[in-house]
Short mmCIF file of C-alpha atoms in Angstrom, two decimals:
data_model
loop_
_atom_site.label_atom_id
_atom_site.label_comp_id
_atom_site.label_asym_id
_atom_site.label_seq_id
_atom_site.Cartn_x
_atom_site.Cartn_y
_atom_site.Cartn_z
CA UNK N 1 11.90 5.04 20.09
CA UNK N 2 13.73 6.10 23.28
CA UNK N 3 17.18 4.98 21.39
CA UNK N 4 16.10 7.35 18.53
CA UNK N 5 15.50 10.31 21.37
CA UNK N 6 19.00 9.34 23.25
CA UNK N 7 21.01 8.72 20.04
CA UNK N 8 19.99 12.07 18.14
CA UNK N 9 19.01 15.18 20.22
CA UNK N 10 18.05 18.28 19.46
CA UNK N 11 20.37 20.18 17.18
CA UNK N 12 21.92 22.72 17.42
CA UNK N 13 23.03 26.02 14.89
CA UNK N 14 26.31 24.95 14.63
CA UNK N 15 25.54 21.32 13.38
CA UNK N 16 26.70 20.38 9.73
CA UNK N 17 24.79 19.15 7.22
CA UNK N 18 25.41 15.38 7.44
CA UNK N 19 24.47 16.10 11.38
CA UNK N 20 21.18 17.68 10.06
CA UNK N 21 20.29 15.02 7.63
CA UNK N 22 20.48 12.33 9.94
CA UNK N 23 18.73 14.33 12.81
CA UNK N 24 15.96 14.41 10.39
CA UNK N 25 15.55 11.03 9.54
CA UNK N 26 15.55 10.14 12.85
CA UNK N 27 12.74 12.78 13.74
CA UNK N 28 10.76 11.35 10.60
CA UNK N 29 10.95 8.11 12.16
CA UNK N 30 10.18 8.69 15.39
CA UNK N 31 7.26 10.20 13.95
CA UNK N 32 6.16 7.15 12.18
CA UNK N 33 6.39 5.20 14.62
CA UNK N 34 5.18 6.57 17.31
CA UNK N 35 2.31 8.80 16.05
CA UNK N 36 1.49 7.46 12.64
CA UNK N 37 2.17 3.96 12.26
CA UNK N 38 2.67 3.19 15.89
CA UNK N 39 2.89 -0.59 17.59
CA UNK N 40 1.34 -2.05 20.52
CA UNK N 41 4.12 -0.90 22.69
CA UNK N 42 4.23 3.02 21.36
CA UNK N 43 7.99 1.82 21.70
CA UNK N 44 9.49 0.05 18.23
CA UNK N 45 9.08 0.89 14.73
CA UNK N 46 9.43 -1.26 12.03
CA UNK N 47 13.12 -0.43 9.81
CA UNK N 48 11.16 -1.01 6.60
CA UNK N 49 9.87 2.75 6.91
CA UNK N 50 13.71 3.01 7.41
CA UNK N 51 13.40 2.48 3.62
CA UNK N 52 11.55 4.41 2.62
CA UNK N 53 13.20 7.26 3.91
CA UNK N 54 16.64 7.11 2.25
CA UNK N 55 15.77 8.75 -0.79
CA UNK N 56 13.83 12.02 0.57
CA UNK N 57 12.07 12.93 -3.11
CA UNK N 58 11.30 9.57 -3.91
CA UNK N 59 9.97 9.57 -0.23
CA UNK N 60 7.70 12.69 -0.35
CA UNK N 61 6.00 10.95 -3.73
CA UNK N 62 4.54 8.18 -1.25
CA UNK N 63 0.73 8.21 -0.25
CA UNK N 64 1.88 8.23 3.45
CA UNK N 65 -1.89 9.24 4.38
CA UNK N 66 -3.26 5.85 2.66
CA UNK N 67 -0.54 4.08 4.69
CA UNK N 68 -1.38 5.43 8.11
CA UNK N 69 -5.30 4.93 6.72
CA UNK N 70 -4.23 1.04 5.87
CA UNK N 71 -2.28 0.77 9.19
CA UNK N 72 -5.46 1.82 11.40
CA UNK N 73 -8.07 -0.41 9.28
CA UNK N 74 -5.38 -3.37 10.09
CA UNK N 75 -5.10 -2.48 13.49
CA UNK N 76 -8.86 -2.00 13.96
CA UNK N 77 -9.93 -5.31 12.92
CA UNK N 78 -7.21 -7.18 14.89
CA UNK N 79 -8.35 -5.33 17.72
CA UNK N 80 -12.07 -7.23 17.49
CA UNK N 81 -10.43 -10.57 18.47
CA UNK N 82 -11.64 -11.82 21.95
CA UNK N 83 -7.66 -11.93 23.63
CA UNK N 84 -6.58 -8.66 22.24
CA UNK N 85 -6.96 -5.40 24.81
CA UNK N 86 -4.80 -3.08 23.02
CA UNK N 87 -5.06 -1.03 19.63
CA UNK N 88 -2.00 0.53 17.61
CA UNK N 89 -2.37 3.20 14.85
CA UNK N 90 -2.98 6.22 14.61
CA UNK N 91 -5.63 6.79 17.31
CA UNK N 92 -6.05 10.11 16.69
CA UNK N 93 -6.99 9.94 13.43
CA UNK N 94 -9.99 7.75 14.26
CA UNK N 95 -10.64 10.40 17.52
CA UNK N 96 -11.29 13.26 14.61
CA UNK N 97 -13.27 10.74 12.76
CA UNK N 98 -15.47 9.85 15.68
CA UNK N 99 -15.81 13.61 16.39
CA UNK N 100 -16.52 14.84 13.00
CA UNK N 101 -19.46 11.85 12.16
CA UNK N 102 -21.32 12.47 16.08
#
């Protein structure tokens, strides 16, 4: 994630179009994988959302919100093994959960 921040930053005005495009695909990805779909680390993301992302209407046709759902369910019940201490996913959404049902 830190080579996606160093590699592409901010844009500016001037930028063309090809600059823009790739700016935000990176952004999209960083977003994945470090908010929605997020490791152990907070740090890698896996390239197959890379795939998903090179055809941006066939992209915004996805159920991204049943991914991130499936993503947190997986991460939840590997987290209730005795040797794991950390949780990836979107933690947030299970925060708003947890606040919403108490």
């Amino acid at each position: 994630m830190g080579w996606l921040r160093d590699t592409f930053p901010k844009q500016r005005n001037d930028s063309t179009e090809v600059k823009r495009i790739r700016y935000a695909w990176a952004y999209i990805l960083e977003m994945i994988g470090g908010y929605f779909m997020s490791d152990l680390s907070r740090n890698l993301v896996h390239l197959g959302w890379l795939l998903k992302l090179v055809d941006f209407r066939a992209a915004g046709k996805f159920s991204w919100g049943s991914a991130v759902l499936a993503t947190l369910y997986r991460e939840m019940c590997g987290a209730t093994l005795p040797n794991k201490a950390k949780i990836g996913g979107c933690l947030s959404l299970l925060q708003l959960w947890a606040q919403f049902r108490f």
